[in-house]
Tab-separated table of N, CA and C in Angstrom:
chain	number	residue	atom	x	y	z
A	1	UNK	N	-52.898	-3.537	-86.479
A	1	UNK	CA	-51.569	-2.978	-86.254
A	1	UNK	C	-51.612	-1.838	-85.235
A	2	UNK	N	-52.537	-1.070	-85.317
A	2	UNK	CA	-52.589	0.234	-84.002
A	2	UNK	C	-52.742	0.019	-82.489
A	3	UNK	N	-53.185	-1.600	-82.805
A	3	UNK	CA	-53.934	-2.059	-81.803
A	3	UNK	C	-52.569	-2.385	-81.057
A	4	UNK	N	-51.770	-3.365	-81.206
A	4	UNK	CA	-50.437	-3.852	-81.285
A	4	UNK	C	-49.475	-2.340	-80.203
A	5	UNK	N	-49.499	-1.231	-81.806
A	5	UNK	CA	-48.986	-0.004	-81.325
A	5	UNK	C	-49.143	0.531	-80.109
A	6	UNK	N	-50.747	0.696	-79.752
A	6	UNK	CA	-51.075	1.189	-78.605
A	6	UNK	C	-50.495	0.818	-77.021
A	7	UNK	N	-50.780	-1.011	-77.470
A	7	UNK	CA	-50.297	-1.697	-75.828
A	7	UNK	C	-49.094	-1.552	-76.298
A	8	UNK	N	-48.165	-1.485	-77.118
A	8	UNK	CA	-46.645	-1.280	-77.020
A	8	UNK	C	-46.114	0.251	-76.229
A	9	UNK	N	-46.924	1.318	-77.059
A	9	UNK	CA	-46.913	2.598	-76.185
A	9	UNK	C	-47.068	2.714	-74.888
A	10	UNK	N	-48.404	1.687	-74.312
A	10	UNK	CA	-48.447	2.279	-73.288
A	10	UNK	C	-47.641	1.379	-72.287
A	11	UNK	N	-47.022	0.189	-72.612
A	11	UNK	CA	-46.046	-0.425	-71.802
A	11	UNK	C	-45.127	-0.033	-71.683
A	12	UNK	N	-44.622	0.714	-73.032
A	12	UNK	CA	-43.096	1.377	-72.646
A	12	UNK	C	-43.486	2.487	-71.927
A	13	UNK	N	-44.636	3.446	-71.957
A	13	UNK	CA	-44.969	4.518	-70.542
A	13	UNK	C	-45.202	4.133	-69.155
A	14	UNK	N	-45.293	2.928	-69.401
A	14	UNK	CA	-45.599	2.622	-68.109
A	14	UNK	C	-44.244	2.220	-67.523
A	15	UNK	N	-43.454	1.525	-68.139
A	15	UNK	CA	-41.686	1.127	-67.719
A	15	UNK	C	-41.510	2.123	-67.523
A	16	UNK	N	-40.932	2.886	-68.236
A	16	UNK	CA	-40.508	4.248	-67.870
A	16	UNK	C	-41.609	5.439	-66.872
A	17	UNK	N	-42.444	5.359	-65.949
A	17	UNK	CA	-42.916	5.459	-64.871
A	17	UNK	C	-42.420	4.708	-63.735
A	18	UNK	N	-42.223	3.270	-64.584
A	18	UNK	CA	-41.642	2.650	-63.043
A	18	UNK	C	-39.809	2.935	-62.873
A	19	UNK	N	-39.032	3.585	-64.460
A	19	UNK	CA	-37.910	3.495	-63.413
A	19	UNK	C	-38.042	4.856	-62.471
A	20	UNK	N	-39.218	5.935	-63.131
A	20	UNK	CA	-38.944	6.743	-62.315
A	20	UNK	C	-39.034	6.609	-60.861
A	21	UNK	N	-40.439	5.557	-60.919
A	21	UNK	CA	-40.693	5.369	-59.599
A	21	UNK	C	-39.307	4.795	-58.770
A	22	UNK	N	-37.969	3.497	-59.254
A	22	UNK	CA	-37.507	3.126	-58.549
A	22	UNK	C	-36.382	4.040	-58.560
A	23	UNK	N	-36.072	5.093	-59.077
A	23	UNK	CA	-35.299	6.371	-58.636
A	23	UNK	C	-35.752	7.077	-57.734
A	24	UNK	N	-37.186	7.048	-57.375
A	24	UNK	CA	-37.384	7.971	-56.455
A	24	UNK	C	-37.159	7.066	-55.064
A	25	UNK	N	-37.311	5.780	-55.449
A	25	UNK	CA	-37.004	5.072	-53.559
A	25	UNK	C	-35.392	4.926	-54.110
A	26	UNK	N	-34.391	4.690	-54.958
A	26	UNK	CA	-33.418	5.324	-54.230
A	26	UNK	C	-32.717	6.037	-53.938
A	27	UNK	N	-33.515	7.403	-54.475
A	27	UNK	CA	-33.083	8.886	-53.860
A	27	UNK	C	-33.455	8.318	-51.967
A	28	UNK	N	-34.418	8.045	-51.816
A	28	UNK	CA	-34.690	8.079	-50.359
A	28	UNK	C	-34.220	6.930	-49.711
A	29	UNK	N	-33.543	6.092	-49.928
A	29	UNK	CA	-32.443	4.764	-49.821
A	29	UNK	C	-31.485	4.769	-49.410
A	30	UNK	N	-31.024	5.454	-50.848
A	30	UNK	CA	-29.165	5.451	-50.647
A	30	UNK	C	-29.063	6.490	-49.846
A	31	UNK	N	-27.976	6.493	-49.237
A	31	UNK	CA	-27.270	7.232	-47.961
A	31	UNK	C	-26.114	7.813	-48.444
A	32	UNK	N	-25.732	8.183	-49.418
A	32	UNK	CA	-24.812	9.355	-50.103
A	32	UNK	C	-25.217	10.156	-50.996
A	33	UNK	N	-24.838	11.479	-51.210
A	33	UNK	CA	-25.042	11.799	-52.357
A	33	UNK	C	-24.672	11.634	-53.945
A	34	UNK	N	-23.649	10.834	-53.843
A	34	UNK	CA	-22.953	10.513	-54.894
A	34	UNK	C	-23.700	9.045	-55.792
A	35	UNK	N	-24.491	7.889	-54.790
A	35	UNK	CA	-25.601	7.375	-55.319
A	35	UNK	C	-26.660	7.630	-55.571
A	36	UNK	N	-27.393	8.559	-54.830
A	36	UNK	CA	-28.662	9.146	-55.157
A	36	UNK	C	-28.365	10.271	-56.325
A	37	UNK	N	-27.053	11.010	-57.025
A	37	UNK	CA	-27.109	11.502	-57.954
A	37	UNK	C	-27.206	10.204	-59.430
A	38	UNK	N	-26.555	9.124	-59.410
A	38	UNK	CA	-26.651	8.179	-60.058
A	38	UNK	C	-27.803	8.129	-60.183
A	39	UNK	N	-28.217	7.488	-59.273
A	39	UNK	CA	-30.048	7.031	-59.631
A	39	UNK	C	-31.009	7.935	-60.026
A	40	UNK	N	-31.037	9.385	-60.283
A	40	UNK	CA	-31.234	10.525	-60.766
A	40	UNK	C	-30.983	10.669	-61.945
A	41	UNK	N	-29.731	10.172	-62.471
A	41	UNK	CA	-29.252	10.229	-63.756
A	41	UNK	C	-29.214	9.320	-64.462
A	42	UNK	N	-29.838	8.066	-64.296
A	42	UNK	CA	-29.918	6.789	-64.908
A	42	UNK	C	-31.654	6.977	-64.893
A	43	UNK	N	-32.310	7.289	-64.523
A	43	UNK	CA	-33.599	7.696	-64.445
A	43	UNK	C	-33.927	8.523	-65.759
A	44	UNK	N	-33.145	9.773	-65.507
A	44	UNK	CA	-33.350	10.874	-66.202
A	44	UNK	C	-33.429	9.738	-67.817
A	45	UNK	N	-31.893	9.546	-68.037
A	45	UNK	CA	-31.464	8.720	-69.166
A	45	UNK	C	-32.850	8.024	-69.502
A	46	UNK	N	-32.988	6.926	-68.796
A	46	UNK	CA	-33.200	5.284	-68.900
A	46	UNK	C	-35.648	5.985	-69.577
A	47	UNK	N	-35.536	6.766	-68.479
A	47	UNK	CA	-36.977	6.732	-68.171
A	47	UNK	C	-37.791	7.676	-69.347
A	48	UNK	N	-36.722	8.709	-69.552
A	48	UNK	CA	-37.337	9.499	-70.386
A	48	UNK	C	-37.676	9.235	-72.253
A	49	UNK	N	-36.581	7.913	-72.362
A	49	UNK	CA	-36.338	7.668	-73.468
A	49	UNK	C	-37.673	6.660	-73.435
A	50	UNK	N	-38.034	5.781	-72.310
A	50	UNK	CA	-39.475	5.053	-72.818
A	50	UNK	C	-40.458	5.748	-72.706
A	51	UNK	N	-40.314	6.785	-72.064
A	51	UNK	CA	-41.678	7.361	-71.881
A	51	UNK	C	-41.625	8.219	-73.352
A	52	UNK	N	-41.237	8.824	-73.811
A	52	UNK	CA	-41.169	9.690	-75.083
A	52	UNK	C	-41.488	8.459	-76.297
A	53	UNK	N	-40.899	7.495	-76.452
A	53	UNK	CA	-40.552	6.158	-77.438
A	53	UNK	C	-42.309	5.934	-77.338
A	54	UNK	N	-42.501	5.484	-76.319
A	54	UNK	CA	-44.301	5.192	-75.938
A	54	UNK	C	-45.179	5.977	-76.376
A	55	UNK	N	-44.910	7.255	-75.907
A	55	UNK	CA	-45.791	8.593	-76.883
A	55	UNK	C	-45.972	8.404	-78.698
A	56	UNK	N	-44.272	8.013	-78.894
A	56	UNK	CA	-44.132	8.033	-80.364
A	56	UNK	C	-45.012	6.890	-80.774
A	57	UNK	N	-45.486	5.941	-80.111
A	57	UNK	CA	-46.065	4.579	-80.679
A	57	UNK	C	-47.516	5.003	-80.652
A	58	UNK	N	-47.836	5.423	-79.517
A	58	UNK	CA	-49.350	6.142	-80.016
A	58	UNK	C	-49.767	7.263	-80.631
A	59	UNK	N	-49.069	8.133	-81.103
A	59	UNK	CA	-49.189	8.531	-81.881
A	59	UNK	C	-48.051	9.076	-83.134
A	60	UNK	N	-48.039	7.905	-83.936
A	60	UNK	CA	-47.199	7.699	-84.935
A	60	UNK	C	-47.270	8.993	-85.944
A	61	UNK	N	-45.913	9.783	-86.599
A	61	UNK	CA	-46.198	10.268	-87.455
A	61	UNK	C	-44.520	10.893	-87.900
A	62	UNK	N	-44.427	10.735	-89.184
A	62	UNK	CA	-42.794	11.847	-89.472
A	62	UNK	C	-42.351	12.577	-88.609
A	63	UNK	N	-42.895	13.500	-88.436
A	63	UNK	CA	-42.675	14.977	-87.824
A	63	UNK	C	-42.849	14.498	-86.082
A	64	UNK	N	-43.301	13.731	-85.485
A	64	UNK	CA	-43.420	12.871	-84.688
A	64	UNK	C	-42.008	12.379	-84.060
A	65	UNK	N	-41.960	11.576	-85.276
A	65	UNK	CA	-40.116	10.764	-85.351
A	65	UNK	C	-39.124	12.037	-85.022
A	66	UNK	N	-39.418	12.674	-86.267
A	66	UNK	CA	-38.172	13.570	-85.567
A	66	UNK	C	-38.334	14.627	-84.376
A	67	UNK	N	-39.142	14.649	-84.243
A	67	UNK	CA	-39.261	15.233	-82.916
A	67	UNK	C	-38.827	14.395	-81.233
A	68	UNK	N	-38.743	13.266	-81.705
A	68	UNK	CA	-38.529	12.388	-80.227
A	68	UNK	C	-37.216	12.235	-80.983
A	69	UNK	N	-36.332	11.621	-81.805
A	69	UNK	CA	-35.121	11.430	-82.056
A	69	UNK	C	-34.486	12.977	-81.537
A	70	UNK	N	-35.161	14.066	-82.130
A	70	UNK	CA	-34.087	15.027	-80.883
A	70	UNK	C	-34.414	15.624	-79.557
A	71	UNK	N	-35.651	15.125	-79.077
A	71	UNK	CA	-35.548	15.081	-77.855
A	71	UNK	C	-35.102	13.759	-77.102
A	72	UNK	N	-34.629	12.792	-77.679
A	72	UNK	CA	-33.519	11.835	-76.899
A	72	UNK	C	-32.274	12.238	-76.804
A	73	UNK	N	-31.875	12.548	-78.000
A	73	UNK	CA	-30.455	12.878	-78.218
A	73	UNK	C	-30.146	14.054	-77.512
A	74	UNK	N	-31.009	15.306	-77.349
A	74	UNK	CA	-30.697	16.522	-76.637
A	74	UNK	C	-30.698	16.243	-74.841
A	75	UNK	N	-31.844	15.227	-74.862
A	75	UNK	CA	-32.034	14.729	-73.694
A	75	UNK	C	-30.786	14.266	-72.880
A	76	UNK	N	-30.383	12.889	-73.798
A	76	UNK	CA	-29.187	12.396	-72.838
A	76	UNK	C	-28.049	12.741	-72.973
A	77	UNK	N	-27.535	13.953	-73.976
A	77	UNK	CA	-26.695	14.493	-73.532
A	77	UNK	C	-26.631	15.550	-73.053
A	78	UNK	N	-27.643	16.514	-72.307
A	78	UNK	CA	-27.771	17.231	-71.488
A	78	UNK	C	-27.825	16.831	-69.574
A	79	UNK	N	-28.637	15.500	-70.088
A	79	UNK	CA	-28.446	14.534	-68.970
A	79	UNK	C	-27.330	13.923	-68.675
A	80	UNK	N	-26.687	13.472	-69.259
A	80	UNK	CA	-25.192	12.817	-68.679
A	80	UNK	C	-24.390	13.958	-69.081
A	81	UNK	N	-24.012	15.303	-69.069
A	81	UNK	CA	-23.232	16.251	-68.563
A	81	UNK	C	-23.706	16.936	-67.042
A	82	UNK	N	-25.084	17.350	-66.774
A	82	UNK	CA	-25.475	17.679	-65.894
A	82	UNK	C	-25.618	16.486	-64.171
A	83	UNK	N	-25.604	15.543	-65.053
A	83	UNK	CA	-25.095	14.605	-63.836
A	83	UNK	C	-24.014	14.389	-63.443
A	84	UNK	N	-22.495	14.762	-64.695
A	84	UNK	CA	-21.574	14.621	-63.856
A	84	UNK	C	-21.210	15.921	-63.261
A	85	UNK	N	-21.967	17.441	-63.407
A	85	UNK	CA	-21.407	18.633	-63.304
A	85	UNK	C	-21.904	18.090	-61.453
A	86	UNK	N	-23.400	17.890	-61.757
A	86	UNK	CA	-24.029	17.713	-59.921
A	86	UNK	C	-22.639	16.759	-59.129
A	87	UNK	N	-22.526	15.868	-59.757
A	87	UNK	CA	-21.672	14.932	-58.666
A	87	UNK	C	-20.059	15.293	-58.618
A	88	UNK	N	-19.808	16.068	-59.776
A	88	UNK	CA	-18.143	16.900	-59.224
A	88	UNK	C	-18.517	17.819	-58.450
A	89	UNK	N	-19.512	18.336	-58.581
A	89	UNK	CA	-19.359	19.672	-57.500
A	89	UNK	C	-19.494	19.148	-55.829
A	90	UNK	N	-20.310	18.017	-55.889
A	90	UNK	CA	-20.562	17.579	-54.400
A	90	UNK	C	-19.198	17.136	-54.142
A	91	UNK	N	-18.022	16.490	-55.020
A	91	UNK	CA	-16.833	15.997	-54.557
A	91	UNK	C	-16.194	17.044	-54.389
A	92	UNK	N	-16.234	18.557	-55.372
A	92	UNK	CA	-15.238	19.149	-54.753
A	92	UNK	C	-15.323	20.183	-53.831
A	93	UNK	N	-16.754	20.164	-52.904
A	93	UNK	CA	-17.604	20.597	-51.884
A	93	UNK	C	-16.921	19.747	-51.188
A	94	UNK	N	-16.536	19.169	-50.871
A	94	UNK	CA	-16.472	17.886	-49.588
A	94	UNK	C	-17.076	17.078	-49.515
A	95	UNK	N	-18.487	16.339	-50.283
A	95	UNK	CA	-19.324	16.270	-49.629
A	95	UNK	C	-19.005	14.468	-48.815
A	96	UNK	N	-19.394	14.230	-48.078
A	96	UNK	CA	-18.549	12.915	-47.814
A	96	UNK	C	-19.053	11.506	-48.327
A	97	UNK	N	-18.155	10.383	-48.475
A	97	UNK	CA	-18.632	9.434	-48.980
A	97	UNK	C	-19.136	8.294	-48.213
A	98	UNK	N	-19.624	7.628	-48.240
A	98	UNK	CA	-20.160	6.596	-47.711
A	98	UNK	C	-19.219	5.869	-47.074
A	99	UNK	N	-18.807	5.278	-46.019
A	99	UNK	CA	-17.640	5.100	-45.559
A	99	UNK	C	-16.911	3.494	-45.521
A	100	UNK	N	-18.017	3.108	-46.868
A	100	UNK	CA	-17.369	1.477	-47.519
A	100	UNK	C	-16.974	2.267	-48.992
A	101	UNK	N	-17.143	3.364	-49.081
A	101	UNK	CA	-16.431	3.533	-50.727
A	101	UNK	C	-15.361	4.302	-50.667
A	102	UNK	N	-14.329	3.995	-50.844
A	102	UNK	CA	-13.184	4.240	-51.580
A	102	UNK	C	-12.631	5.408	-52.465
A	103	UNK	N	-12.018	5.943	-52.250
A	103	UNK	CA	-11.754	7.473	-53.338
A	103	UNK	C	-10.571	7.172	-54.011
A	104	UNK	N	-10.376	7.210	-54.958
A	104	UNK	CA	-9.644	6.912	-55.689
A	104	UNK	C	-8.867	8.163	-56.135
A	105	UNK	N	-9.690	9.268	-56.556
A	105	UNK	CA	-9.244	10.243	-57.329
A	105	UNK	C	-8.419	11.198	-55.695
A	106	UNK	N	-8.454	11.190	-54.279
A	106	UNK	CA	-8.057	11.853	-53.685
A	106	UNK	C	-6.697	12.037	-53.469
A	107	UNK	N	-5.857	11.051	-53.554
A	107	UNK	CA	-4.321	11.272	-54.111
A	107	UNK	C	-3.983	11.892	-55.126
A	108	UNK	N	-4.723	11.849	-56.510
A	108	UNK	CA	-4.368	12.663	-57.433
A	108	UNK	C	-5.074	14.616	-57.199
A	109	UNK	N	-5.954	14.644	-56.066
A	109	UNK	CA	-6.409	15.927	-56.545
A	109	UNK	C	-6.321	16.892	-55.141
A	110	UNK	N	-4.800	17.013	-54.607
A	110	UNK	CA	-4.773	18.017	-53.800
A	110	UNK	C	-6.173	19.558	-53.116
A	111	UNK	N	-6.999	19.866	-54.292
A	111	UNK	CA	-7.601	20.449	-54.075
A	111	UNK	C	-9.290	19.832	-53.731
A	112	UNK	N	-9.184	19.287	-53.567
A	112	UNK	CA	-10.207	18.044	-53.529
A	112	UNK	C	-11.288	19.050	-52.403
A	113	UNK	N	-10.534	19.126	-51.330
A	113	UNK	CA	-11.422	19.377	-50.118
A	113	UNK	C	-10.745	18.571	-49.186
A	114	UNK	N	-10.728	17.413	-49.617
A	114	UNK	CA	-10.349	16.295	-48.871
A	114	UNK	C	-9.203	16.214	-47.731
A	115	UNK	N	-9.114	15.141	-47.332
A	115	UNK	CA	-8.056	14.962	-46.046
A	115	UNK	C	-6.952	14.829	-47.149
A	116	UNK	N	-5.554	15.492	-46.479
A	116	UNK	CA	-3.982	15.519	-47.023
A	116	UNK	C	-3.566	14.005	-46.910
A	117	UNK	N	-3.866	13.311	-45.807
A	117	UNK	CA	-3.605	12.131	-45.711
A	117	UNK	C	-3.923	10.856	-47.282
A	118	UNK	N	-3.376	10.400	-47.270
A	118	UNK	CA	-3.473	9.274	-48.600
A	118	UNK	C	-4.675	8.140	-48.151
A	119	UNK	N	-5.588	8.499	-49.072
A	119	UNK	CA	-6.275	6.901	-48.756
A	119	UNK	C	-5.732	5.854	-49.379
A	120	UNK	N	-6.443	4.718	-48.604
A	120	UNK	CA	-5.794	3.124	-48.955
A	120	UNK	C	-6.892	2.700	-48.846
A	121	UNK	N	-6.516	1.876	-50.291
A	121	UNK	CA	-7.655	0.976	-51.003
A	121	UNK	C	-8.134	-0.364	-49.990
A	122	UNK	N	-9.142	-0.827	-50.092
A	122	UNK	CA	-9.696	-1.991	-49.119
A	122	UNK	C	-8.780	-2.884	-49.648
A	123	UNK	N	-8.912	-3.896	-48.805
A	123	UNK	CA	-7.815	-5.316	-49.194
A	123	UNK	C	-9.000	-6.386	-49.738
A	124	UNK	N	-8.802	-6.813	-50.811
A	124	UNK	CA	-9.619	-7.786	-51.493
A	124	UNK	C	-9.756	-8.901	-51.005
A	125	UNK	N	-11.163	-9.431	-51.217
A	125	UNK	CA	-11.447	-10.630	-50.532
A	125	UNK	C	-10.479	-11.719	-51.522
């Protein structure tokens, strides 16, 4: 059974190495900031929970358990507030968007930064 445990641990450390790894090519990829904060924050989420889960499999114990159950839970919700604080502030910086995406929220938010002018949505294929 430990035996089992072990390659389970260290596969889920190793997944969670690789999403970090594929967050880090598309921090250096994507060409906005508003995707490269995504892939930052789906990382954070996605990567930390196997890599911690993997720890817990090799070395199993109560005090163990609860120690990774609240470092997930503190985790991703510190993580998905701090990802959306990073990516409102770049929107209400200006920061600009990629110029196939669409703003939706700029009609509703006068203070935006943004151009006064109204955007218009792409026309669907």
């Amino acid at each position: 059974m430990t035996e089992i445990l072990t390659v389970l641990g260290n596969v889920l450390i190793v997944a969670g190495a690789l999403v970090f790894a594929t967050a880090a090519l598309g921090v250096a990829r994507f060409r906005d900031a508003y995707m490269r904060v995504s892939a930052v924050g789906t990382a954070g989420g996605l990567g930390i929970v196997f890599v911690v889960t993997g720890a817990l499999l090799l070395q199993p114990s109560v005090s163990n358990v609860v120690k990774v159950v609240l470092i997930i839970t503190i985790h991703l919700i510190t993580s998905a507030v701090g990802t959306m604080a990073i990516a409102r502030a770049a929107y209400l910086t200006g920061t600009p968007l990629e110029r196939y995406a669409f703003d939706e929220l700029a009609a509703d938010s006068p203070t935006s930064g943004r151009d006064p002018e109204p955007a218009r949505k792409p026309a669907a294929d």
